[in-house]
PDB file of C-alpha atoms in Angstrom:
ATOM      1  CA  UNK A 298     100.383 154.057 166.055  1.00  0.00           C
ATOM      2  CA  UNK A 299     102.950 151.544 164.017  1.00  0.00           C
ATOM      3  CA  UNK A 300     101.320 148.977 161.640  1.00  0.00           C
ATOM      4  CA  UNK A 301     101.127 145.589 163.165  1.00  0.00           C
ATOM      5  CA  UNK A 302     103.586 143.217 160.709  1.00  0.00           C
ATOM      6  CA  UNK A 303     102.602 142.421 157.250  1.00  0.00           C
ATOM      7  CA  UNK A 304     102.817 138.069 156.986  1.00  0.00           C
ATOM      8  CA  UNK A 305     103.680 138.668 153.265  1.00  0.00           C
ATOM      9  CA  UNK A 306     106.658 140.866 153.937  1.00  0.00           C
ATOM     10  CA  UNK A 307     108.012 138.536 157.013  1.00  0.00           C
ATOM     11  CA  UNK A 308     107.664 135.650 154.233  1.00  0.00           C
ATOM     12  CA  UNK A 309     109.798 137.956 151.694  1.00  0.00           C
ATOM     13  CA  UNK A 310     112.422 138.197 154.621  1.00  0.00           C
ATOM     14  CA  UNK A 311     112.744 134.523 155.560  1.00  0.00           C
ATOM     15  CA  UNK A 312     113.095 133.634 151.672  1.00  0.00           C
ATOM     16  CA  UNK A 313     114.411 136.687 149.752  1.00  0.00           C
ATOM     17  CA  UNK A 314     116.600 137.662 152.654  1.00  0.00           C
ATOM     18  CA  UNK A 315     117.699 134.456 153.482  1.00  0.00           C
ATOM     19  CA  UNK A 316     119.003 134.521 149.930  1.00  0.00           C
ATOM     20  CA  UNK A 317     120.884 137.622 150.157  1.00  0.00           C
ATOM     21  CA  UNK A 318     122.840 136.324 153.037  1.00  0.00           C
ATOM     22  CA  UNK A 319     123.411 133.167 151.482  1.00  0.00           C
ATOM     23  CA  UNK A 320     124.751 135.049 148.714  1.00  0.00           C
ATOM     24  CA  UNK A 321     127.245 137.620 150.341  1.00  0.00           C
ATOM     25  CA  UNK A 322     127.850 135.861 153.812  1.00  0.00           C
ATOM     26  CA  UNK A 323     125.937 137.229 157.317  1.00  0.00           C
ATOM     27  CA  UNK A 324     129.080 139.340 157.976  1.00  0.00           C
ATOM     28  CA  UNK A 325     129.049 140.525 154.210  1.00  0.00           C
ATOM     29  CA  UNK A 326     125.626 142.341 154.323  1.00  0.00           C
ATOM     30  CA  UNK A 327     123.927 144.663 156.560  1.00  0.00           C
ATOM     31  CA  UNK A 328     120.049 145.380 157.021  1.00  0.00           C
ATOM     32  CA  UNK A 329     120.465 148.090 154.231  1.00  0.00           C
ATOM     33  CA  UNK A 330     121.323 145.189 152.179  1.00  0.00           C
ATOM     34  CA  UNK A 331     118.306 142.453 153.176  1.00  0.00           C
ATOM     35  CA  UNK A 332     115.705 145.370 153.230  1.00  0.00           C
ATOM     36  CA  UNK A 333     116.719 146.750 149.788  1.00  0.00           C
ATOM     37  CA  UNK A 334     116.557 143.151 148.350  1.00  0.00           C
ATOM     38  CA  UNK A 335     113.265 142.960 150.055  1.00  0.00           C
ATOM     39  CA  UNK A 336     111.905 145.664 148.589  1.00  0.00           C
ATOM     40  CA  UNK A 337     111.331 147.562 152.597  1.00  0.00           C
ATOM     41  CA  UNK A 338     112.471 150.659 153.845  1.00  0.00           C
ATOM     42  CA  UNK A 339     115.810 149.825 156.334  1.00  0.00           C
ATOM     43  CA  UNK A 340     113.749 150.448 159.293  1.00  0.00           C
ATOM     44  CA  UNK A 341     110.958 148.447 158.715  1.00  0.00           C
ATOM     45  CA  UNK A 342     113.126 145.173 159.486  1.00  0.00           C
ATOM     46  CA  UNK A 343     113.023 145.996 163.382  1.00  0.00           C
ATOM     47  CA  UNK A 344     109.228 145.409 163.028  1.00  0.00           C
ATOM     48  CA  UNK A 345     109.769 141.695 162.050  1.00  0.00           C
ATOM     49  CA  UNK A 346     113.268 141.058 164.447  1.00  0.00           C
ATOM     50  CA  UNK A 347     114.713 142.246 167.135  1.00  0.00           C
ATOM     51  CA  UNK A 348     118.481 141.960 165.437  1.00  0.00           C
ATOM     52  CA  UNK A 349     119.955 140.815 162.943  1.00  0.00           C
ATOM     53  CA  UNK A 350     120.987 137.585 165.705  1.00  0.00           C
ATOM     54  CA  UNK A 351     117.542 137.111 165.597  1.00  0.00           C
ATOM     55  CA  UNK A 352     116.943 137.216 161.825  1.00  0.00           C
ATOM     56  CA  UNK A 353     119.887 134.016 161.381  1.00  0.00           C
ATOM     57  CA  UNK A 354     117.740 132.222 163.750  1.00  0.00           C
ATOM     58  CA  UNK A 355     115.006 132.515 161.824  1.00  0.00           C
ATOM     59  CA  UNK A 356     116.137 132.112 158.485  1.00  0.00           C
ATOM     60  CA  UNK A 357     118.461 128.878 159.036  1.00  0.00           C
ATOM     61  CA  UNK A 358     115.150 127.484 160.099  1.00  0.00           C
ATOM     62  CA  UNK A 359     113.113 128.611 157.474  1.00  0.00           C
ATOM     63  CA  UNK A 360     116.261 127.004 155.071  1.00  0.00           C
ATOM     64  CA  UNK A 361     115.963 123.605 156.953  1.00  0.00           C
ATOM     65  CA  UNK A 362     112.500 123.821 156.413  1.00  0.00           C
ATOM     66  CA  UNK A 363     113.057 124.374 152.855  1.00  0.00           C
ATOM     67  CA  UNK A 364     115.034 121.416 152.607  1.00  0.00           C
ATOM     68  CA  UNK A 365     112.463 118.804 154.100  1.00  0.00           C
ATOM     69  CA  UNK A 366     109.959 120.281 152.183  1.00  0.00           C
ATOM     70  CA  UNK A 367     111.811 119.644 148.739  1.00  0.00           C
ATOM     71  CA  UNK A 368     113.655 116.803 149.753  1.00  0.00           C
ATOM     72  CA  UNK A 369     112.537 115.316 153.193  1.00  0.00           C
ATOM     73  CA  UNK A 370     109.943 112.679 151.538  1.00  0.00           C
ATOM     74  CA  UNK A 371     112.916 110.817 149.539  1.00  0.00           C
ATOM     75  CA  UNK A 372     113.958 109.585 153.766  1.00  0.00           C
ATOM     76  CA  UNK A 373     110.537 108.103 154.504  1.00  0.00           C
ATOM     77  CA  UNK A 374     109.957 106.446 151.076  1.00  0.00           C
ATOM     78  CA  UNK A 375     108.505 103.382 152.233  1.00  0.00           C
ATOM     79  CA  UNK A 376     108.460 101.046 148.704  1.00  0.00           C
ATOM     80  CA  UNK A 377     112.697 101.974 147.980  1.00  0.00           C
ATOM     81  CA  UNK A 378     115.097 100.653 149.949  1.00  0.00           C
ATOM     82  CA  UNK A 379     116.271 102.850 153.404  1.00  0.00           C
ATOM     83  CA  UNK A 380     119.974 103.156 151.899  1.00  0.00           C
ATOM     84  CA  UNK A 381     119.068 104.147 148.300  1.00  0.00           C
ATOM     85  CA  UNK A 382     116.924 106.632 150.165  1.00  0.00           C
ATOM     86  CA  UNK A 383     119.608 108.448 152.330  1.00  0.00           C
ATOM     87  CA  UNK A 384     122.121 108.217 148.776  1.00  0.00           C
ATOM     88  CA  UNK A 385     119.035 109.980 146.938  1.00  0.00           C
ATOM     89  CA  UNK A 386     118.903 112.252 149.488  1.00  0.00           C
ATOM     90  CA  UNK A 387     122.306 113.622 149.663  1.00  0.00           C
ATOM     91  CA  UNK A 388     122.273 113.744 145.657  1.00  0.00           C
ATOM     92  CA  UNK A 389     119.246 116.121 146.156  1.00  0.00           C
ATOM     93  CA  UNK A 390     121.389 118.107 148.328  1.00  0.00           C
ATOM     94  CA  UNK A 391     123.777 117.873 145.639  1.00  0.00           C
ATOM     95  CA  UNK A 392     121.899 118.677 142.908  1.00  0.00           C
ATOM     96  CA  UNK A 393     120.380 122.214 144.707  1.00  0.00           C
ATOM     97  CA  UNK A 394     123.853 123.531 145.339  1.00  0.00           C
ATOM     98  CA  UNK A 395     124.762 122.465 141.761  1.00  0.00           C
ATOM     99  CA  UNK A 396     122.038 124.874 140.301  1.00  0.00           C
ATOM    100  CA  UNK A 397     124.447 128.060 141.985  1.00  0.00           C
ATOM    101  CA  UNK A 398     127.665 126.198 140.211  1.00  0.00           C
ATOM    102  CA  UNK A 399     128.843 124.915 144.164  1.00  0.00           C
ATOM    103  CA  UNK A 400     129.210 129.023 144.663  1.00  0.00           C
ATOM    104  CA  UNK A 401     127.275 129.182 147.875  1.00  0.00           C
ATOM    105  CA  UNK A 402     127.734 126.705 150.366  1.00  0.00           C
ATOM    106  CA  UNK A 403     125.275 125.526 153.121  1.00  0.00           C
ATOM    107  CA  UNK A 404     123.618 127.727 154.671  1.00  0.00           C
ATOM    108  CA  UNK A 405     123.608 126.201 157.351  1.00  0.00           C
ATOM    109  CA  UNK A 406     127.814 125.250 157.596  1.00  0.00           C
ATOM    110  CA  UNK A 407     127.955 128.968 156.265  1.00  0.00           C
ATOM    111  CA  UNK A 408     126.234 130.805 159.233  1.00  0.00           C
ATOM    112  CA  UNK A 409     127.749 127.802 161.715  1.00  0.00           C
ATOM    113  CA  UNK A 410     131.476 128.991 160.941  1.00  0.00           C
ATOM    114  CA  UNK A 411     130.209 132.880 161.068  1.00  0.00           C
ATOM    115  CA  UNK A 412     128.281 133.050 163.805  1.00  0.00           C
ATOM    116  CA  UNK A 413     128.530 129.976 166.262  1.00  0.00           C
ATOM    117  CA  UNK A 414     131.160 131.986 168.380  1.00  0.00           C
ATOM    118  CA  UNK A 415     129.020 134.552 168.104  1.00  0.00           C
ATOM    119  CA  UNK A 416     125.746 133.928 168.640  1.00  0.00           C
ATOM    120  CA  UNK A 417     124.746 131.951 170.983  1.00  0.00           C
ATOM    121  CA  UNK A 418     120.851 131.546 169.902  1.00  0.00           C
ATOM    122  CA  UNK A 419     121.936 130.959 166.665  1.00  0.00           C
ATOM    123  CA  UNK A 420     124.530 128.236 167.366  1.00  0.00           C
ATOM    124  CA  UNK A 421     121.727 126.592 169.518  1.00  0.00           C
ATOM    125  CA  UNK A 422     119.383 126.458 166.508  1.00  0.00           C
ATOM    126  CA  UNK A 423     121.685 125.514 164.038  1.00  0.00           C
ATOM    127  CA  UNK A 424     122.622 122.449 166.655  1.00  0.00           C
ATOM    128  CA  UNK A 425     118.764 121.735 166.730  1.00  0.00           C
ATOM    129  CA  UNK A 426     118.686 121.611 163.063  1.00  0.00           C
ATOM    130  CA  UNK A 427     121.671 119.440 162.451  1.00  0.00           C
ATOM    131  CA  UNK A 428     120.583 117.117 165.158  1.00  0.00           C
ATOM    132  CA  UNK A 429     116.892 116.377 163.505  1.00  0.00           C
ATOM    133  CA  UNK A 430     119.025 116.017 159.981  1.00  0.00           C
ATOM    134  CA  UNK A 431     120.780 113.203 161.976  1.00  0.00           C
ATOM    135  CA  UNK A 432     117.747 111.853 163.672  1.00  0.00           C
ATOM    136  CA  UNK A 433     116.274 111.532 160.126  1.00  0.00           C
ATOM    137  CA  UNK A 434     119.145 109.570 158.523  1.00  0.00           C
ATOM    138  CA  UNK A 435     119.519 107.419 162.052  1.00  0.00           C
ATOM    139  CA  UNK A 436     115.760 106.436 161.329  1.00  0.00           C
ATOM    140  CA  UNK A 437     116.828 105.088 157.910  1.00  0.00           C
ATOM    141  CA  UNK A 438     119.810 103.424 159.196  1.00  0.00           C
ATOM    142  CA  UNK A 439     117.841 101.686 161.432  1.00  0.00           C
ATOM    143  CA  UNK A 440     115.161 100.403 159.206  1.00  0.00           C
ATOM    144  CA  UNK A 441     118.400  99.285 156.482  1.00  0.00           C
ATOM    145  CA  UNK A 442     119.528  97.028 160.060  1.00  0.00           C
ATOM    146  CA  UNK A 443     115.921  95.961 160.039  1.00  0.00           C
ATOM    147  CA  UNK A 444     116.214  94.513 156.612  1.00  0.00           C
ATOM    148  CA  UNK A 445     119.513  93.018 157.097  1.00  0.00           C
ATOM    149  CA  UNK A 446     120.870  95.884 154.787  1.00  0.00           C
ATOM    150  CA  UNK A 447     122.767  97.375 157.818  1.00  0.00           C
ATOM    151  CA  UNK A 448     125.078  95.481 159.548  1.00  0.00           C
ATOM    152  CA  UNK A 449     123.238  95.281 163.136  1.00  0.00           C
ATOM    153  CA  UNK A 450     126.212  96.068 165.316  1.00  0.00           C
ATOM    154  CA  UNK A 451     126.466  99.330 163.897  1.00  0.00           C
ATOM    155  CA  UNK A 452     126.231 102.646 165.903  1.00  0.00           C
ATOM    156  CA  UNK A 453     123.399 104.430 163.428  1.00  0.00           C
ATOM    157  CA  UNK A 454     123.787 107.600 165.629  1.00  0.00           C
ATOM    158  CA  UNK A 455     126.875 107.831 165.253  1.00  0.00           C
ATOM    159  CA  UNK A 456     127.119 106.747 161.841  1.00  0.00           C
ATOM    160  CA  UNK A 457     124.431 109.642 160.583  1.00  0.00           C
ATOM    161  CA  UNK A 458     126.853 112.251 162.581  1.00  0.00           C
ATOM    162  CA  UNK A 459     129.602 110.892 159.843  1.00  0.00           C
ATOM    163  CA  UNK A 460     127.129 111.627 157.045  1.00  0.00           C
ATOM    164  CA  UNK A 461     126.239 114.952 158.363  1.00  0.00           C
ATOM    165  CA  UNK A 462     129.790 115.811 158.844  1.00  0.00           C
ATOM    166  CA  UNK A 463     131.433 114.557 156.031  1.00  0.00           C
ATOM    167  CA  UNK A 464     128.585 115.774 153.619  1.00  0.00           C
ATOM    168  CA  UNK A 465     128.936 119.614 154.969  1.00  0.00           C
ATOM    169  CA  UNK A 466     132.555 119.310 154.572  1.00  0.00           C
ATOM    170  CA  UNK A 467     132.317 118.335 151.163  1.00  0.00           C
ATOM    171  CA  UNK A 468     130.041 121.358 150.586  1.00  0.00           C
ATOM    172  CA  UNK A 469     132.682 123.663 152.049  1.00  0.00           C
ATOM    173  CA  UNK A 470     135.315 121.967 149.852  1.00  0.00           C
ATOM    174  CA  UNK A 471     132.571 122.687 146.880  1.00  0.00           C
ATOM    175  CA  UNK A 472     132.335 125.783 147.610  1.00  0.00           C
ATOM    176  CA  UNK A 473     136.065 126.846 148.208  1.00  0.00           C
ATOM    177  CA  UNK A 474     136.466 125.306 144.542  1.00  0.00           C
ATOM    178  CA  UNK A 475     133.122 126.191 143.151  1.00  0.00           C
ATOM    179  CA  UNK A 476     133.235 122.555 141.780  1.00  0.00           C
ATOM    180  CA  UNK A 477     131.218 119.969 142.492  1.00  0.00           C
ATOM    181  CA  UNK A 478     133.720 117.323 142.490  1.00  0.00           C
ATOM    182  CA  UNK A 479     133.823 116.702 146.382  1.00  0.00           C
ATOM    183  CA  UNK A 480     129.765 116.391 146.315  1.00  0.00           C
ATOM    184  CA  UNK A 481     130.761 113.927 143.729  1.00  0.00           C
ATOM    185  CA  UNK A 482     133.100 111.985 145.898  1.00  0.00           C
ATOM    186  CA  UNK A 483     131.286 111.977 148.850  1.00  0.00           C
ATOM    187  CA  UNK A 484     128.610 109.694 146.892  1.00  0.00           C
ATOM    188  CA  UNK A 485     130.597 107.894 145.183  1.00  0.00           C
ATOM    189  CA  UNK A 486     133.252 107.151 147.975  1.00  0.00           C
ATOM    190  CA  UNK A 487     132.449 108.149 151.138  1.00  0.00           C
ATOM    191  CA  UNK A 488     128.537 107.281 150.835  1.00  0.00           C
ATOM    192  CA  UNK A 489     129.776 103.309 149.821  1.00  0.00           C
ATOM    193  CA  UNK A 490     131.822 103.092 152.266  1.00  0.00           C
ATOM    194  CA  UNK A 491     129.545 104.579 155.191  1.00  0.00           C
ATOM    195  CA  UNK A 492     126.553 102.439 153.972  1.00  0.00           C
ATOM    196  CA  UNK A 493     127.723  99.178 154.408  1.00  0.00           C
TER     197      UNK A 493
END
C-alpha cells in the first residue's frame, strides 16, 4: 500500500522546485531535475502531480502567492497615498529580481511564453493570476480618483493592464540583459507617466 503524501515534501516542491524551474526554464528541466533538487526519489513526484502540466499550475500559484505575501500589504496601505503605493510596489518587484542580478525573469512571463500554447490549464491560471494583479492595482487607481490624485475620466482597468504589461516587459528586457536598467525605467518613466 503507497504512503499517502507527505505536506512537508509537497511544500519542498512548490518552493524548492518552483526554484529550479525558475532557474533553468520549464522546458530546461525534467522531473529528474525538480526531484533531485528536492531531495525525492524521481518517482515520488507522481504522488504529489499528475504531470509536470500540473506541477506549473501549481507552482505559478504558489509564486503569486509568494508575492502578495511579501509585497501585497504595500497596495492596501491605508495612511500612504494609493499612487506611492502601486510605485512601492513595483520597486518591490524590482528589488526581488535584483537580488538574482535581473538573471531570472518572472516566473510568471517565463512559464506564460513556455507554456501558454501549450498548456491549456496552465495558461488559464496564469490569466487568473495576472487578472487579480490587475484587480489589485485597479483598486488603487480607483481610490487615487477618489482623492482627486487620479484624473476621474480615466479607464483604471485598463490603465492597471498597462502596468501589468509594461512592467513584465521590462522584466523580460531585464532579463535578456541581466541589467536592471529597464526595471529602472519603467519607474522612473513609464510609472510617471501612467500615474497621472
Amino acid at each position: 500500500m503507497p504512503r499517502p503524501p507527505n505536506p512537508e515534501v509537497r511544500t519542498r516542491f512548490l518552493t524548492i522546485g518552483r526554484d529550479t524551474v525558475h532557474e533553468m526554464g520549464f522546458n530546461g528541466c525534467g522531473v529528474g531535475d525538480i526531484t533531485a533538487a528536492v531531495g525525492v526519489p524521481k518517482g515520488s513526484f507522481y504522488n504529489y502531480f499528475d504531470s509536470k502540466e500540473a506541477f506549473a499550475v501549481e507552482i505559478v500559484e504558489a509564486y503569486w502567492l509568494s508575492i502578495e505575501a511579501r509585497h501585497g500589504s504595500l497596495l492596501r496601505e491605508a495612511s500612504v497615498r494609493p499612487l506611492v503605493r502601486i510605485t512601492r510596489f513595483f520597486h518591490a518587484l524590482s528589488s526581488d529580481h535584483a537580488q538574482k542580478d535581473f538573471t531570472l525573469g518572472c516566473l510568471i512571463g517565463n512559464l506564460s511564453l513556455e507554456l501558454s500554447h501549450a498548456s491549456e490549464d496552465t495558461r488559464q491560471r496564469i490569466s487568473a493570476i495576472v487578472k487579480r494583479w490587475e484587480a489589485a492595482l485597479a483598486d488603487c487607481l480607483r481610490e487615487a480618483q477618489q482623492c482627486g490624485d487620479f484624473d476621474a475620466d480615466r479607464n483604471v482597468a485598463e490603465v492597471a493592464t498597462i502596468l501589468v504589461e509594461a512592467y513584465e516587459g521590462a522584466v523580460m528586457r531585464s532579463k535578456l540583459e541581466q541589467s536592471g536598467k529597464a526595471c529602472r525605467r519603467f519607474e522612473k518613466v513609464v510609472l510617471p507617466l501612467l500615474l497621472v
